[in-house]
Coordinates of C-alpha atoms in Angstrom, one line a residue:
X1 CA 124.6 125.5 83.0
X2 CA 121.5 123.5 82.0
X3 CA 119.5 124.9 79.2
X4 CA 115.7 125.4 78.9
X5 CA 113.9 122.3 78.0
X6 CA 112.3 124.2 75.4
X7 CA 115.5 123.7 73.9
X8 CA 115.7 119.6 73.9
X9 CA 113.6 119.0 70.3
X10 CA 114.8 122.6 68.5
X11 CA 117.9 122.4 66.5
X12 CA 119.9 125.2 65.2
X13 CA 118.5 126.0 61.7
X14 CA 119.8 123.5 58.8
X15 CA 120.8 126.4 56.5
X16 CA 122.7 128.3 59.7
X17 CA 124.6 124.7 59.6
X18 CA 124.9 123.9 56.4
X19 CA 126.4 127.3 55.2
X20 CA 128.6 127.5 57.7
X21 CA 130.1 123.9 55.8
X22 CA 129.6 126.0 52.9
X23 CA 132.0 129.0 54.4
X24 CA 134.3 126.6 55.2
X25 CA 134.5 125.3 51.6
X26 CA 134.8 128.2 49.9
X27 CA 137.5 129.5 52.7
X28 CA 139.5 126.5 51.8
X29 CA 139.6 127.6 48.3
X30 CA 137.1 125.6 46.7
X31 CA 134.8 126.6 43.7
X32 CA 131.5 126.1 45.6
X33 CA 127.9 127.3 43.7
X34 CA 125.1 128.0 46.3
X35 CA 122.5 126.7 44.5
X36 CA 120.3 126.2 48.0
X37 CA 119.3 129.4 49.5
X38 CA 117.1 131.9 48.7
X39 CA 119.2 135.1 49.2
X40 CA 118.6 137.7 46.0
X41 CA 122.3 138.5 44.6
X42 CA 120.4 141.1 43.0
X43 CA 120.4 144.7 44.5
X44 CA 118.0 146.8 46.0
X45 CA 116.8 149.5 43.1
X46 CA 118.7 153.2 42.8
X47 CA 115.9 155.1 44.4
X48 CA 116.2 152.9 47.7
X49 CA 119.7 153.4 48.7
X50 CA 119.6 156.6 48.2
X51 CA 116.6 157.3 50.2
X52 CA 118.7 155.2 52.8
X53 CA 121.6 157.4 52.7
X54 CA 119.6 160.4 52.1
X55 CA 117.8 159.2 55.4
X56 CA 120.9 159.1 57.3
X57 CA 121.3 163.1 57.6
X58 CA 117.7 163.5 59.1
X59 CA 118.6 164.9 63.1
X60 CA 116.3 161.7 64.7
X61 CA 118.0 159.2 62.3
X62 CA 119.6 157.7 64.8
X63 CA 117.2 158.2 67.7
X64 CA 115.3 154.9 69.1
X65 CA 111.9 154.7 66.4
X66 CA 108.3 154.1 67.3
X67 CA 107.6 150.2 67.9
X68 CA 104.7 150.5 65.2
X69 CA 107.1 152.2 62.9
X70 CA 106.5 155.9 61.2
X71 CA 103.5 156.7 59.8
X72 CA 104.8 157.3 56.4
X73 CA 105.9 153.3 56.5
X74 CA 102.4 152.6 57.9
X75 CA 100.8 154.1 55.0
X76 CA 103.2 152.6 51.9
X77 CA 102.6 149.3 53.5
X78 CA 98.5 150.3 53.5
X79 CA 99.2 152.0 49.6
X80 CA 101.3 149.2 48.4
X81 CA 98.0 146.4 49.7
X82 CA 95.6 148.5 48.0
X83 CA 97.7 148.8 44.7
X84 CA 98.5 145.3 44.5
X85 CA 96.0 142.9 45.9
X86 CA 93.1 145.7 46.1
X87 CA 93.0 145.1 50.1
X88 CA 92.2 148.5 51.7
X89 CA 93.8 148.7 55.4
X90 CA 94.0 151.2 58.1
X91 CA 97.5 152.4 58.2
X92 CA 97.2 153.0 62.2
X93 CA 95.7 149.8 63.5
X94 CA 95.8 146.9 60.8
X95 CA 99.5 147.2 59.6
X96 CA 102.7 146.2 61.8
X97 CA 105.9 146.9 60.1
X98 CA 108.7 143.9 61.3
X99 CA 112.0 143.3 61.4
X100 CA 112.2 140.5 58.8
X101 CA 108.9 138.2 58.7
X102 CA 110.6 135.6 60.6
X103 CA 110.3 137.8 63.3
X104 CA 106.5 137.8 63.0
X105 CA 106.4 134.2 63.3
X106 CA 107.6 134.1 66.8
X107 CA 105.9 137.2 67.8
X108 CA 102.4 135.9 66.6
X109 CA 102.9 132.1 68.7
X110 CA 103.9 134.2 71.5
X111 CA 100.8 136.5 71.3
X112 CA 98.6 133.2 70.7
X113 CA 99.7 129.9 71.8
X114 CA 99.6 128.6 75.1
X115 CA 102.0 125.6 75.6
X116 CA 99.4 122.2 75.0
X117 CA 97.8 124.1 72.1
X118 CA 97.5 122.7 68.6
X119 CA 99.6 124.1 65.3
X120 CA 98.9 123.0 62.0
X121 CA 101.8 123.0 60.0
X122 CA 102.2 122.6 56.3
X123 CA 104.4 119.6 55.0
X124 CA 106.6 120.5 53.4
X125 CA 107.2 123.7 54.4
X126 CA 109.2 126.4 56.0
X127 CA 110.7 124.8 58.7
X128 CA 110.8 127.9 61.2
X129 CA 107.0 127.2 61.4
X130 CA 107.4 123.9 63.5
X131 CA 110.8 125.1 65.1
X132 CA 108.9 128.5 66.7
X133 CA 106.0 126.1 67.8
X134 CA 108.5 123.5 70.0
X135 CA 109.9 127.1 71.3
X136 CA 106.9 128.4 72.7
X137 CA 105.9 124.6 74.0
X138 CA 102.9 124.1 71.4
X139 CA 101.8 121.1 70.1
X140 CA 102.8 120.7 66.1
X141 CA 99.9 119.3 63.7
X142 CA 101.1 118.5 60.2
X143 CA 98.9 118.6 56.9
X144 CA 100.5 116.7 54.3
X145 CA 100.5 118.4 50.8
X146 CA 101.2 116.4 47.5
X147 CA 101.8 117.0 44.1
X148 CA 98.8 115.2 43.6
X149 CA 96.6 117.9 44.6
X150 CA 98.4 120.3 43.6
X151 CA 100.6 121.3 47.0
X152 CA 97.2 122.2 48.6
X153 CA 95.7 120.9 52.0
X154 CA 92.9 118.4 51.6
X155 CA 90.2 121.0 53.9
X156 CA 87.6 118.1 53.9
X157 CA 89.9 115.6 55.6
X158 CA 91.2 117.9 57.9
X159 CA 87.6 119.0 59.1
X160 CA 86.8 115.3 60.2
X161 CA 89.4 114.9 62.6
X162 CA 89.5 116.9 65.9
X163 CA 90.6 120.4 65.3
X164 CA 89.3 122.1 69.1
X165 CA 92.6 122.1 70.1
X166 CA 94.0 124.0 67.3
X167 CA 94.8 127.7 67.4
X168 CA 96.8 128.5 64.5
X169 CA 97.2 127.8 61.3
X170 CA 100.1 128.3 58.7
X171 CA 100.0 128.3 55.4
X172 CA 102.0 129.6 52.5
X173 CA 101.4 130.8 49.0
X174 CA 103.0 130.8 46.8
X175 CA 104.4 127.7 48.4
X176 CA 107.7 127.8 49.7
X177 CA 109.7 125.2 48.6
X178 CA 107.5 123.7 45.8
X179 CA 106.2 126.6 43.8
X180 CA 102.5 126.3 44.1
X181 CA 99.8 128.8 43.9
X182 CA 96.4 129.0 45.7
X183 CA 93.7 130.3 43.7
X184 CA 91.1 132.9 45.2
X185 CA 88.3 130.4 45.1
X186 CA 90.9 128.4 47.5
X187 CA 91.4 131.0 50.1
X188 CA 87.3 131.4 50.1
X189 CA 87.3 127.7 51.3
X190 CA 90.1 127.9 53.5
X191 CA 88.5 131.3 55.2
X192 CA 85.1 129.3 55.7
X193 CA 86.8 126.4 56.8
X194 CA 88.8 128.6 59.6
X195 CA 86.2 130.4 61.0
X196 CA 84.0 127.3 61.4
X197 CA 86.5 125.7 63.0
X198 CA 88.2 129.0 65.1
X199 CA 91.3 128.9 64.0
X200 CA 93.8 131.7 63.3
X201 CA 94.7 131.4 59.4
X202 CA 98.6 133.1 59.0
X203 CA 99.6 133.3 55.3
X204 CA 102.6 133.8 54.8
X205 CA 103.2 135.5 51.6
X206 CA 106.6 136.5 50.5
X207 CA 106.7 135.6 46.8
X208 CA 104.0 136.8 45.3
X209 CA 105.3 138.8 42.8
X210 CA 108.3 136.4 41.9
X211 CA 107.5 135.0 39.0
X212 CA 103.6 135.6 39.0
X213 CA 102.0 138.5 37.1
X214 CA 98.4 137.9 39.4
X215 CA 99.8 138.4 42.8
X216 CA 97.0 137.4 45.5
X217 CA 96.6 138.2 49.4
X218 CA 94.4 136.0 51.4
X219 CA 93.0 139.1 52.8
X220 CA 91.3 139.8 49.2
X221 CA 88.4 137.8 50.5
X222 CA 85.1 138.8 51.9
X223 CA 85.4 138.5 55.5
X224 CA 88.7 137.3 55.9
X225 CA 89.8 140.0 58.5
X226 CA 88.4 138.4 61.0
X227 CA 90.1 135.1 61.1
X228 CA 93.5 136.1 59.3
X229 CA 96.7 137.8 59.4
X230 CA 99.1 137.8 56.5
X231 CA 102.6 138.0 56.6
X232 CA 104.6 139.8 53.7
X233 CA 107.9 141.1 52.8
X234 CA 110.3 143.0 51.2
X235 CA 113.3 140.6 50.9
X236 CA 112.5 138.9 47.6
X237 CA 110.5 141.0 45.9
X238 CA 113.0 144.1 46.5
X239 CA 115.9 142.6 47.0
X240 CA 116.4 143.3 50.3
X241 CA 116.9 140.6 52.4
X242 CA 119.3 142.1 54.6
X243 CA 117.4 144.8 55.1
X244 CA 115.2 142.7 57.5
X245 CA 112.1 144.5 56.3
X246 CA 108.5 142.8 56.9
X247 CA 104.9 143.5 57.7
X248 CA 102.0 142.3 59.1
X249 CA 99.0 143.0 57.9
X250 CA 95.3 142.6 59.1
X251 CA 92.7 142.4 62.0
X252 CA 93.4 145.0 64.2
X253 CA 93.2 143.1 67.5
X254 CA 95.5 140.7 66.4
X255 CA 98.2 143.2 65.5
X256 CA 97.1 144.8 68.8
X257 CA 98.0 141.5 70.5
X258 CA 101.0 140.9 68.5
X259 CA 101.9 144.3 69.3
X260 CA 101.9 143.6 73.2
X261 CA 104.7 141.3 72.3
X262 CA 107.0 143.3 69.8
X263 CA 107.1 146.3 71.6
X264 CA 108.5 144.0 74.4
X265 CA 111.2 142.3 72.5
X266 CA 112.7 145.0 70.5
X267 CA 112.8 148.6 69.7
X268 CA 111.8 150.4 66.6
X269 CA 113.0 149.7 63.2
X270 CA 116.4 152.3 62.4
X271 CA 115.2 154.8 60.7
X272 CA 117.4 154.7 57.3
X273 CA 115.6 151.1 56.4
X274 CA 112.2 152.5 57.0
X275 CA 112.5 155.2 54.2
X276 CA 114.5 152.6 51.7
X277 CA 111.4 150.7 52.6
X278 CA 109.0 153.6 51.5
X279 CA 110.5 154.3 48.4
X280 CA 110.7 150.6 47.5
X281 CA 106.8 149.9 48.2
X282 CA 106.6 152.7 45.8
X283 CA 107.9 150.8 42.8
X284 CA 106.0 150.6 39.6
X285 CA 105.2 147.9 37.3
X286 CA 108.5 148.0 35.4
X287 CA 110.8 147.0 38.5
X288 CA 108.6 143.7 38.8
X289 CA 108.9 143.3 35.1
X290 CA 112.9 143.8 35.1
X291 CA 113.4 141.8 38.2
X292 CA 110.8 138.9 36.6
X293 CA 112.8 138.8 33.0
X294 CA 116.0 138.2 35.2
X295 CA 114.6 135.2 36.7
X296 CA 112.9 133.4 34.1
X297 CA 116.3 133.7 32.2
X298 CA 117.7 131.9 35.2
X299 CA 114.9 129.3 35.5
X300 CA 115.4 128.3 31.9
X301 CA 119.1 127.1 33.3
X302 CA 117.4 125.6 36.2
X303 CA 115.5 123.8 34.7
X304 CA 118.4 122.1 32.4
X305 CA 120.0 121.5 35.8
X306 CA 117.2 119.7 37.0
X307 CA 116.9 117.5 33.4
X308 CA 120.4 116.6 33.8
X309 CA 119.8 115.2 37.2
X310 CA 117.0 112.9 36.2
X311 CA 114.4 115.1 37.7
X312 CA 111.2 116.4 36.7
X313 CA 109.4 119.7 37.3
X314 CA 106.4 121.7 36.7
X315 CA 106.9 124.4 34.6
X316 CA 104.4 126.8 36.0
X317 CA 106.4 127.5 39.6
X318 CA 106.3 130.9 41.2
X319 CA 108.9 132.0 44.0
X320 CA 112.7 131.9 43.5
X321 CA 113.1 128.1 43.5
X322 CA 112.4 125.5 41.2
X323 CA 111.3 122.0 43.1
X324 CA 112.7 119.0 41.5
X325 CA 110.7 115.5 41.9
X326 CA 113.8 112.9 41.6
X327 CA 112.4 109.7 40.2
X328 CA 110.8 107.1 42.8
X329 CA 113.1 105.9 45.3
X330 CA 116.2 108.3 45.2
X331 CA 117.3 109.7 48.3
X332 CA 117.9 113.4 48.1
X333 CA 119.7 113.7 50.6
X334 CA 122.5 111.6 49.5
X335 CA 122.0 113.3 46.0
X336 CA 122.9 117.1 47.5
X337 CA 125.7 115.4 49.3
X338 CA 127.3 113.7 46.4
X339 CA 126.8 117.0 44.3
X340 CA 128.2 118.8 47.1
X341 CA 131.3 116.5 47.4
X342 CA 131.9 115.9 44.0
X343 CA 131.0 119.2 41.9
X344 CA 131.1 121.6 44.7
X345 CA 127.5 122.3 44.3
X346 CA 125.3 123.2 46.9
X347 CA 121.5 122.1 46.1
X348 CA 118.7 121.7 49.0
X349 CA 117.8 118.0 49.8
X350 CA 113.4 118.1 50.1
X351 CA 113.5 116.4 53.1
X352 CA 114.8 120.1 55.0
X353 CA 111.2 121.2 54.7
X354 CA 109.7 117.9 56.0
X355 CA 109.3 114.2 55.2
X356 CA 106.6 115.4 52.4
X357 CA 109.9 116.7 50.7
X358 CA 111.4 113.3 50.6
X359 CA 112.6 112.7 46.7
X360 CA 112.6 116.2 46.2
X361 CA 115.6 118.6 45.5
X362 CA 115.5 122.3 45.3
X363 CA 117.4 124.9 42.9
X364 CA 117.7 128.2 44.1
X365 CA 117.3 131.3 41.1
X366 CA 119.7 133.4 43.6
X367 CA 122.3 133.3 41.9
X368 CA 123.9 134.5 38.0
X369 CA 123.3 132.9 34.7
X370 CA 126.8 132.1 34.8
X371 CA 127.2 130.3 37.7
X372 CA 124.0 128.1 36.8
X373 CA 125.7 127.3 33.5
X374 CA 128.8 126.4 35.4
X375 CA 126.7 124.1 37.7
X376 CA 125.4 122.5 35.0
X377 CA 128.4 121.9 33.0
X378 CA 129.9 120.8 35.9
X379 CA 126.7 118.0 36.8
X380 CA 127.1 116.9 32.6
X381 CA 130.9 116.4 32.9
X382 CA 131.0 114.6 36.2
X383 CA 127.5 112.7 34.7
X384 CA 125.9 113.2 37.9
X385 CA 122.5 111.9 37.7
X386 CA 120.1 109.3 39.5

């Protein structure tokens, strides 16, 4: 059987093969640290297991759920916006509960692009970005981002090429892999610079509360609504990355239109997740605080990980990574492979998230103190370093 050409230039997702390698590994009884993905070990807090389980005796548990998801999800998501970023939505028409925000990034090219249309696509970045565009046949624009100005896209280069062709825009931040924020006075400009140009501005904003005490939303600007949507999630910031609990958030037609193509792709979200969901978006300050302590502990190894390897680092990250700058010339690539063969350590080469990622490594914070001081015992005996 001949596959769909929309097939030819998508690969299965690096981490989908490279942990299966890992698996493999570990299966054959080796000590292998995952220092690569971004999965919290941590759990979910009391309060939301229990308001799974406690879910699970309600009679329409287990009964299909609306496509929008329950009111009472509608209107944490709408609570938790206001609370946080001081957005104030409407809980029935600008909010869109999701199965994981991954999933919002296929529904949302579906809803807009038509194949031939124009993407711009941070680089680096998160890879599913440019994977979803070759799926739905659109054309894939990169803006290159540099630590030079500070992991941000130059908006005053991009304006003088020819931008009538694009339709959507992706951007991230905090930046996943490298750790940089945007500032408000940033999103003003990028606003301004989307709705003279008409493109759809998508941030996707996961990590905002990893690691930051000033969490921002791109929707915090004047007049934002009507050229963004913001994706968000409860995986890192909760723990809950199994969960497969996101959100949309913004203009109503657009969620109307992304919407049109959920509702035809799967059914609601079960029940039991939606109230864990409701009682995590209910959190207060001292989860964030708990959670945050944990990882700056973690980052401090991290960071000694990344010393012993030659690298250098800026010490003012956000997210659950910490993005190494190798010095000039290393391949990364062949770095993460010899750690990988020789200390059993599995570290993310840059060049995953795109060739702006070249010379760069990534540690992941997922994982215990003790494990990151076995890595790095284990990189200082072996003398691993470029």
């Amino acid at each position: 059987m001949i596959t769909a050409s929309r097939l030819s230039q998508t690969q299965e997702y690096y981490f989908s093969r490279k942990l299966r390698e890992v698996r493999e590994r570990i299966a054959a009884g080796r000590p292998l640290i995952n220092l690569g993905i971004g999965s919290p070990d941590l759990p979910p807090a009391p309060e939301v297991t229990a308001a799974l389980q406690d879910a699970l005796a309600h009679p329409k548990a287990h009964q299909y759920q609306s496509y929008q998801g329950i009111p009472e999800l509608r209107e944490a998501i709408a609570g938790f916006y206001k609370d946080h970023y001081k957005v104030v939505l409407n809980p029935q028409t600008e909010v869109l509960p999701l199965m994981g925000s991954k999933e919002g990034i296929m529904h949302i090219s579906m809803a807009f692009l038509n194949p031939g249309d124009e993407v711009l696509i941070p680089n680096p970045g998160y890879p599913t970005y440019a994977a979803v565009a070759r799926l739905v046949e659109a054309n894939i624009r990169t803006y290159d981002l540099n630590a030079a100005d500070h992991w941000l896209p130059d908006l005053k280069a991009l304006a003088k090429t020819d931008l009538s062709k694009v339709k959507i825009m992706w951007v991230n931040y905090p930046h996943m892999p490298t750790g940089a924020t945007a500032t408000r006075a940033f999103f003003t400009e990028l606003v301004a610079f989307a709705k003279e140009h008409e493109i759809l501005l998508v941030n996707d904003n996961p990590y905002s509360f990893i690691l930051n005490d000033t969490p921002i939303s791109l929707l915090e600007v004047p007049g934002a609504a009507e050229v963004a949507l913001e994706l968000n999630s409860l995986s890192k910031t909760f723990n809950m990355a199994g969960w497969r609990i996101g959100m949309l958030c913004g203009n109503a037609d657009f969620i109307q239109a992304v919407l049109k193509v959920k509702s035809n792709m799967d059914s609601g979200m079960f029940y039991g997740l939606q109230k864990g969901a409701i009682a995590a978006l209910g959190m207060d300050k001292s989860w964030f605080d708990q959670l945050n302590g944990t990882y700056a502990r973690r980052r401090e190894w991290a960071w000694k990980i990344a010393t012993a390897l030659g690298g250098e680092f800026s010490d003012n990250q956000q997210g659950l990574f910490v993005w190494v700058a190798l010095p000039k010339g290393t391949d990364a690539e062949a770095l993460a492979d010899r750690l990988l063969d020789e200390a059993d350590l599995f570290l993310t080469p840059g060049t995953v998230f795109g060739s702006g990622g070249a010379g760069y490594l990534r540690i992941s914070l997922c994982v215990s103190l003790t494990d990151l001081e076995a890595a790095h015992r284990r990189i200082t005996e072996k003398k691993i370093s470029v």
